[in-house]
PDB file of C-alpha atoms in Angstrom:
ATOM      1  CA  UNK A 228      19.123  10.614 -16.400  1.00 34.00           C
ATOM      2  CA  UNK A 229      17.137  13.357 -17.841  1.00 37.00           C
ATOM      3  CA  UNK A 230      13.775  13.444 -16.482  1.00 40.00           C
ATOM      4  CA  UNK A 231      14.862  11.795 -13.067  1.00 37.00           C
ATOM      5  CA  UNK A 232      14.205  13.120  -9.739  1.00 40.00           C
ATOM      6  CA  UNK A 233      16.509  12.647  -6.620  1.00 42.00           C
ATOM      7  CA  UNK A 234      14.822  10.370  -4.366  1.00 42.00           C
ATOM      8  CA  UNK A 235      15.352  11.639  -0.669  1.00 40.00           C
ATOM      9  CA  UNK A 236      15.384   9.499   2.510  1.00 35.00           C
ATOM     10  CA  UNK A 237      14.595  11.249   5.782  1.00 37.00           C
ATOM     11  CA  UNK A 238      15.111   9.475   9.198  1.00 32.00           C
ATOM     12  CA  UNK A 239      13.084   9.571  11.952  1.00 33.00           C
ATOM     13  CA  UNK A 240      13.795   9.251  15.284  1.00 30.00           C
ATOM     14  CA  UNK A 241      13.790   6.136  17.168  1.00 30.00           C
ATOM     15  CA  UNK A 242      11.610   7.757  19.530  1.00 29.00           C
ATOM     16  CA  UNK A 243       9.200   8.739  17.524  1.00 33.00           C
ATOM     17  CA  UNK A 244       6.049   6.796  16.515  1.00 37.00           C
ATOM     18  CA  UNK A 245       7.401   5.506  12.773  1.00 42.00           C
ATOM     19  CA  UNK A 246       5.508   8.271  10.271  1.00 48.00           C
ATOM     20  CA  UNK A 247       6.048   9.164   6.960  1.00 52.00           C
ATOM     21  CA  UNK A 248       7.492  12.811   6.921  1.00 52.00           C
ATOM     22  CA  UNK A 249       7.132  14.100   3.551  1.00 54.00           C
ATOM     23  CA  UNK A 250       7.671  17.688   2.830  1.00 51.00           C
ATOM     24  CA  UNK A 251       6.718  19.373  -0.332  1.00 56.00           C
ATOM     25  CA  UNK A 252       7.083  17.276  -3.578  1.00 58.00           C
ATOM     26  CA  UNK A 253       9.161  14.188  -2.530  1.00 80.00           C
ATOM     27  CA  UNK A 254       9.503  10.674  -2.502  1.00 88.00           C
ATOM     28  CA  UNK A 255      10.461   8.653  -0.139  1.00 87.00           C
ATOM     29  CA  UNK A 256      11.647   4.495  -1.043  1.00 88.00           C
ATOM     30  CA  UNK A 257      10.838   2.082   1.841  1.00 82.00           C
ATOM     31  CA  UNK A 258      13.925  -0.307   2.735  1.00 82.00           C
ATOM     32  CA  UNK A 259      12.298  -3.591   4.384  1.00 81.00           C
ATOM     33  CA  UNK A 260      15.883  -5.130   4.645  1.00 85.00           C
ATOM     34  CA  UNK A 261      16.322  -2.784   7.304  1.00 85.00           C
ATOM     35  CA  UNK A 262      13.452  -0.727   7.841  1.00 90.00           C
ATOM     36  CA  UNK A 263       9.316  -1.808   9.146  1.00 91.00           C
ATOM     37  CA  UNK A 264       7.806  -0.301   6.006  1.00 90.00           C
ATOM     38  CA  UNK A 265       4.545  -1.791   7.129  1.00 92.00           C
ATOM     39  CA  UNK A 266       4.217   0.516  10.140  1.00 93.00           C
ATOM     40  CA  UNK A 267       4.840   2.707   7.951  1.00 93.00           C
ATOM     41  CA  UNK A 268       2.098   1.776   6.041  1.00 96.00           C
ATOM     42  CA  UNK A 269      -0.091   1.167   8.314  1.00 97.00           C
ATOM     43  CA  UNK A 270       0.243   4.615  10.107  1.00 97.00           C
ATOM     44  CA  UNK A 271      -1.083   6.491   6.374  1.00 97.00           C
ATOM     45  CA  UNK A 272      -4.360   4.010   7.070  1.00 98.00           C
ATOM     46  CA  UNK A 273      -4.687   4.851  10.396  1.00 98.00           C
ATOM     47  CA  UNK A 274      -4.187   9.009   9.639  1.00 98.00           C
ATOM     48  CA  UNK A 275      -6.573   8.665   6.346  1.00 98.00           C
ATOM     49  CA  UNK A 276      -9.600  11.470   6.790  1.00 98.00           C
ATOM     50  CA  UNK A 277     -10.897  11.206   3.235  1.00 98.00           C
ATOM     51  CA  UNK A 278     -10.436   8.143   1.352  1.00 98.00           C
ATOM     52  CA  UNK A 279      -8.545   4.935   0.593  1.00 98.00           C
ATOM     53  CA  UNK A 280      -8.220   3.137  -2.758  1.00 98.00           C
ATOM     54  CA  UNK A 281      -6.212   0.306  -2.674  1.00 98.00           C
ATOM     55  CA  UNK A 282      -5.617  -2.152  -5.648  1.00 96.00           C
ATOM     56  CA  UNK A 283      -3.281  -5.568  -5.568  1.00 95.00           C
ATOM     57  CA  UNK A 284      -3.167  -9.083  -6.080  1.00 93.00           C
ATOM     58  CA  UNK A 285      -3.188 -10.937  -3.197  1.00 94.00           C
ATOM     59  CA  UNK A 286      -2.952  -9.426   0.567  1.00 97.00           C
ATOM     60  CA  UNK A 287      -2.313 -12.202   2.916  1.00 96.00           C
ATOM     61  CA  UNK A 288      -1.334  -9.756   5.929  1.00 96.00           C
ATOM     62  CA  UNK A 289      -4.426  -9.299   7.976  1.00 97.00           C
ATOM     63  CA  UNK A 290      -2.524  -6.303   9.536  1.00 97.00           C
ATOM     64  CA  UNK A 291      -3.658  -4.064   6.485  1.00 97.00           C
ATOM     65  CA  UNK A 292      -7.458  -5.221   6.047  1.00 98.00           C
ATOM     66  CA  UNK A 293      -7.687  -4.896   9.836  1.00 98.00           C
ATOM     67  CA  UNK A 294      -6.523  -1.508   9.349  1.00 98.00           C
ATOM     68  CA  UNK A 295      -8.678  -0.332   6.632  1.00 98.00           C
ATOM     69  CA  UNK A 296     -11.608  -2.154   7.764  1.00 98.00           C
ATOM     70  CA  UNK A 297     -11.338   0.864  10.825  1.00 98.00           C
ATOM     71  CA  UNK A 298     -10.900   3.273   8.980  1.00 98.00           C
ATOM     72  CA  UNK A 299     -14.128   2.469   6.853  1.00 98.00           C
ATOM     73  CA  UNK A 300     -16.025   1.898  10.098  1.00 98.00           C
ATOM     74  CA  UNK A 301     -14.994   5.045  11.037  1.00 98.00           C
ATOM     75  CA  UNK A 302     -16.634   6.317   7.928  1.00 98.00           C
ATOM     76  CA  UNK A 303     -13.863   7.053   5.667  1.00 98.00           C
ATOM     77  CA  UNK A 304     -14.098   6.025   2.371  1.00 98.00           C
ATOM     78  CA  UNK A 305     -12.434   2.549   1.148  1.00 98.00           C
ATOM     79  CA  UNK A 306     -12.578   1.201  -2.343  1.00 98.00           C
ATOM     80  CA  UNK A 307     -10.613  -2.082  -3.665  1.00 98.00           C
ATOM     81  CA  UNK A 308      -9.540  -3.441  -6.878  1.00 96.00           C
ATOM     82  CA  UNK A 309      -8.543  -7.034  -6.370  1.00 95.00           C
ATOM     83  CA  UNK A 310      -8.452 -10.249  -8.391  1.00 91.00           C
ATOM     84  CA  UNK A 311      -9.290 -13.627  -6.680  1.00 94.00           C
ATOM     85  CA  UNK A 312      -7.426 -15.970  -9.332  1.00 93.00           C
ATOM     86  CA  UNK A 313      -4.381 -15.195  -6.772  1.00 94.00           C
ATOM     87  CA  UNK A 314      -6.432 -17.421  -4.166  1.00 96.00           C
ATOM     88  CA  UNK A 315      -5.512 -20.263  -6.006  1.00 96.00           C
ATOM     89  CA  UNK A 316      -1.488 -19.418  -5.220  1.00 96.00           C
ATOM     90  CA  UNK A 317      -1.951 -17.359  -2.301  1.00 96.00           C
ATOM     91  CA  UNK A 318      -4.910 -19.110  -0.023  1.00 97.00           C
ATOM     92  CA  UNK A 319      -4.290 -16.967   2.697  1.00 97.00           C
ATOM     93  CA  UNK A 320      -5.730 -14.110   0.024  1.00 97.00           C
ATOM     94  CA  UNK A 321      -9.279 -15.879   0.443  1.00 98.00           C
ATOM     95  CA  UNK A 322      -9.907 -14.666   4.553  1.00 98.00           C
ATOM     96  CA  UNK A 323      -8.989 -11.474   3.771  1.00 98.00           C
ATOM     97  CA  UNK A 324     -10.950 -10.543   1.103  1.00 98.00           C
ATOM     98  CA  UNK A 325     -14.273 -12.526   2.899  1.00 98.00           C
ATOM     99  CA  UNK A 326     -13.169  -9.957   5.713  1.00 98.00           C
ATOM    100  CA  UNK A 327     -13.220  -6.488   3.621  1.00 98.00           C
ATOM    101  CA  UNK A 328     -16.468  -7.932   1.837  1.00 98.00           C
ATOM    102  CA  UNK A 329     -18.206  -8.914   5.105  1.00 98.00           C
ATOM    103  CA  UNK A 330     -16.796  -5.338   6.222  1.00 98.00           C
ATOM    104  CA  UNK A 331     -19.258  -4.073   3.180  1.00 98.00           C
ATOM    105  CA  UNK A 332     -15.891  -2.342   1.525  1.00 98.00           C
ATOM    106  CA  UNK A 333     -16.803  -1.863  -1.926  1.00 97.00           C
ATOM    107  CA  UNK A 334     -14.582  -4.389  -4.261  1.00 97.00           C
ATOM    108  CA  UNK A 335     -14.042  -4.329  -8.012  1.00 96.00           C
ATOM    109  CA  UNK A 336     -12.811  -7.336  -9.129  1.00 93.00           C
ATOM    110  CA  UNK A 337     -10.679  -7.919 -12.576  1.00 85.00           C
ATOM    111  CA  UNK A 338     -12.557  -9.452 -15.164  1.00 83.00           C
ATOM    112  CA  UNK A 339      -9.893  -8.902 -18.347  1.00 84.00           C
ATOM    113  CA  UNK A 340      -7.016 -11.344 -18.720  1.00 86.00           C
ATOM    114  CA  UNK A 341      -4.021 -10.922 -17.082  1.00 85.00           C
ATOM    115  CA  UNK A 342      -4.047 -10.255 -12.898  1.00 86.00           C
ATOM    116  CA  UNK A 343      -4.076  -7.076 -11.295  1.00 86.00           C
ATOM    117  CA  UNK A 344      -0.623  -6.466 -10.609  1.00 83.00           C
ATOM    118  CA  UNK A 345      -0.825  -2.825  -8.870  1.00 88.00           C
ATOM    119  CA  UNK A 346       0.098  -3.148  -5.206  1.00 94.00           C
ATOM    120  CA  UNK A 347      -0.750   0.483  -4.516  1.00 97.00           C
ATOM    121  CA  UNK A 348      -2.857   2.343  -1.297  1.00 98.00           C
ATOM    122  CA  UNK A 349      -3.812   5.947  -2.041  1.00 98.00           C
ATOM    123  CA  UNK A 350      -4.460   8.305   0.791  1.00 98.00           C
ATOM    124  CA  UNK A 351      -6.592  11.239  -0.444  1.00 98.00           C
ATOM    125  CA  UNK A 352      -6.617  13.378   2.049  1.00 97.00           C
ATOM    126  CA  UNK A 353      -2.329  12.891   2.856  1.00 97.00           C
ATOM    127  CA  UNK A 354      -1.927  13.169  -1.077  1.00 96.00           C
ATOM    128  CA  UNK A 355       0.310  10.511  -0.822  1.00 97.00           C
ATOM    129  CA  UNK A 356       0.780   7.116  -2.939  1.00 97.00           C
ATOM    130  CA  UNK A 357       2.518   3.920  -1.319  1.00 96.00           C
ATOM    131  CA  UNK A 358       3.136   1.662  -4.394  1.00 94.00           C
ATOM    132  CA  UNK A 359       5.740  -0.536  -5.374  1.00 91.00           C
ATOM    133  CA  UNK A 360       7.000  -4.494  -5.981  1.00 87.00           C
ATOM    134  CA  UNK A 361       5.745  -5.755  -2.745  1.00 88.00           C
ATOM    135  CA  UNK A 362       2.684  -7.482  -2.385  1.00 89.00           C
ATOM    136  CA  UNK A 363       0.640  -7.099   1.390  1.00 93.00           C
ATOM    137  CA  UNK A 364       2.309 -10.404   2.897  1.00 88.00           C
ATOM    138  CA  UNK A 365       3.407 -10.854   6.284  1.00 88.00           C
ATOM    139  CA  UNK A 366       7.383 -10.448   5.034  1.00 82.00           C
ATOM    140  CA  UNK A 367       6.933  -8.152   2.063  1.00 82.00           C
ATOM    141  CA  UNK A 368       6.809  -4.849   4.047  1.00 80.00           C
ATOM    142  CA  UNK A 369       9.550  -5.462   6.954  1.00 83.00           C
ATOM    143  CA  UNK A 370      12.795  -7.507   7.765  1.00 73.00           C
ATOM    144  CA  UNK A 371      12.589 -11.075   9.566  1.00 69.00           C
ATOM    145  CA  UNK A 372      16.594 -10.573  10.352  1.00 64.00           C
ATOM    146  CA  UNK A 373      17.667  -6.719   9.307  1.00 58.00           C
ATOM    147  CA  UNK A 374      19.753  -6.887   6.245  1.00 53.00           C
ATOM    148  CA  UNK A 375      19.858 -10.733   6.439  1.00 57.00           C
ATOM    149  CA  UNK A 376      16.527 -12.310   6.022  1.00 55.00           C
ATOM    150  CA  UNK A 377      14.195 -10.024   4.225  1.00 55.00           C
ATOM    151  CA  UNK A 378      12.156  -9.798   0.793  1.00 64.00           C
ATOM    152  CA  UNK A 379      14.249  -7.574  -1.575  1.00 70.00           C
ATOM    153  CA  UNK A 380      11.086  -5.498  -2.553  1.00 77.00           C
ATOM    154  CA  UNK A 381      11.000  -1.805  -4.205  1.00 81.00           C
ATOM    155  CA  UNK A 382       8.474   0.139  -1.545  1.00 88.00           C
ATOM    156  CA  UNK A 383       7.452   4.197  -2.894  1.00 92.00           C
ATOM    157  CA  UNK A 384       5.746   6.508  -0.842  1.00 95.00           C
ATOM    158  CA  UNK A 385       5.156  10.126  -2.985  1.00 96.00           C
ATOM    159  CA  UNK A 386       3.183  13.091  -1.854  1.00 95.00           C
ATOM    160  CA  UNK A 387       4.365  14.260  -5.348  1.00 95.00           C
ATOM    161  CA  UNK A 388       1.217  16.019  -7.344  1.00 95.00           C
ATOM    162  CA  UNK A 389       1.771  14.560 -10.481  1.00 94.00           C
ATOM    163  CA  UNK A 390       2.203  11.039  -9.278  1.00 94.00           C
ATOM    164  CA  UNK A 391      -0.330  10.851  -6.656  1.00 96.00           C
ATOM    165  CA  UNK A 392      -3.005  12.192  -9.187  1.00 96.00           C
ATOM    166  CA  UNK A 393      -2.046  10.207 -11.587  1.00 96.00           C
ATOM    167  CA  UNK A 394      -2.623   7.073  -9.660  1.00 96.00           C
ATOM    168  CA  UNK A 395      -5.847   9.006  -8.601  1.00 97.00           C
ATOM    169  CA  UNK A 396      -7.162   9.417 -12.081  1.00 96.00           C
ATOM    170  CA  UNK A 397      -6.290   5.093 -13.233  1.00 94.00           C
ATOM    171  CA  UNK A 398      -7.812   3.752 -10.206  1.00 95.00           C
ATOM    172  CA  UNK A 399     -10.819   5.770 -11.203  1.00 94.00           C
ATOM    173  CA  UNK A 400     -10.687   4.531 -14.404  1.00 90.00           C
TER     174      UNK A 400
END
């Protein structure tokens, strides 16, 4: 299609700590019917030396707040966008955002109609976006039985300029 880029997978060895590799302009798409995208994840919080935004509607996997709750205690930056009408569906939503509050992360919460329906972290000083379909549950992010049991989610990671400061530029908006 015109206008398309090639998306490009790179491996990494089993040996290896999981990381995101991402060289130049590329994207990379997260498999979680085969792959643990949320080490993934997890290792871009854990690397972050400038700042976090992250925006969704419900996180329920105390993996990630735990996460960026060290980083911001390690004095990097963390800002949220979330919307608490998901407690109401997703109770396991409440915790975690009492945690990043009690943490003194600075939260935004939706006021317009609708629900915030990003489920994006930005890394600053990586340049790099994770965004996508999945929400931050337990199963979203990785496979409960590889390419048997697993949430059939869409997960992006870009270090591509245009995208990453484009998501820069709305979540500052």
């Amino acid at each position: 299609q015109p206008g398309w880029r090639p998306v490009r997978r790179q491996l990494v060895a089993a040996t290896l700590a999981p990381a995101l590799i991402l060289m130049g302009a590329e994207d990379r798409l997260c498999d979680p019917g085969d792959e643990d995208c949320r080490q993934l994840l997890i290792q871009l919080i854990r690397n972050e030396q400038i700042r976090i935004d992250v925006a969704f509607w419900f996180m329920e996997d105390a993996r990630y707040s735990a996460a960026l709750i060290e980083r911001w205690r390690a004095g990097v930056p963390v800002r949220v966008i979330m919307d608490t009408e998901a407690n109401a569906s997703y109770p396991g939503n409440i915790p975690v955002l009492q945690d990043l509050k009690d943490a003194g992360i600075p939260m935004l919460e939706k006021t317009s109609r609708g629900i915030v329906h990003w489920k994006t972290m930005i890394f600053a000083g990586q340049n790099v976006v994770q965004t996508g379909s999945p929400n931050y549950s337990p199963s979203a992010f990785v496979p409960i039985s590889p390419l048997v049991n697993f949430q059939d989610e869409s997960i992006l990671f870009s270090n591509d300029p245009v995208v990453v400061n484009s998501y820069k530029r709305m979540f500052d908006v």
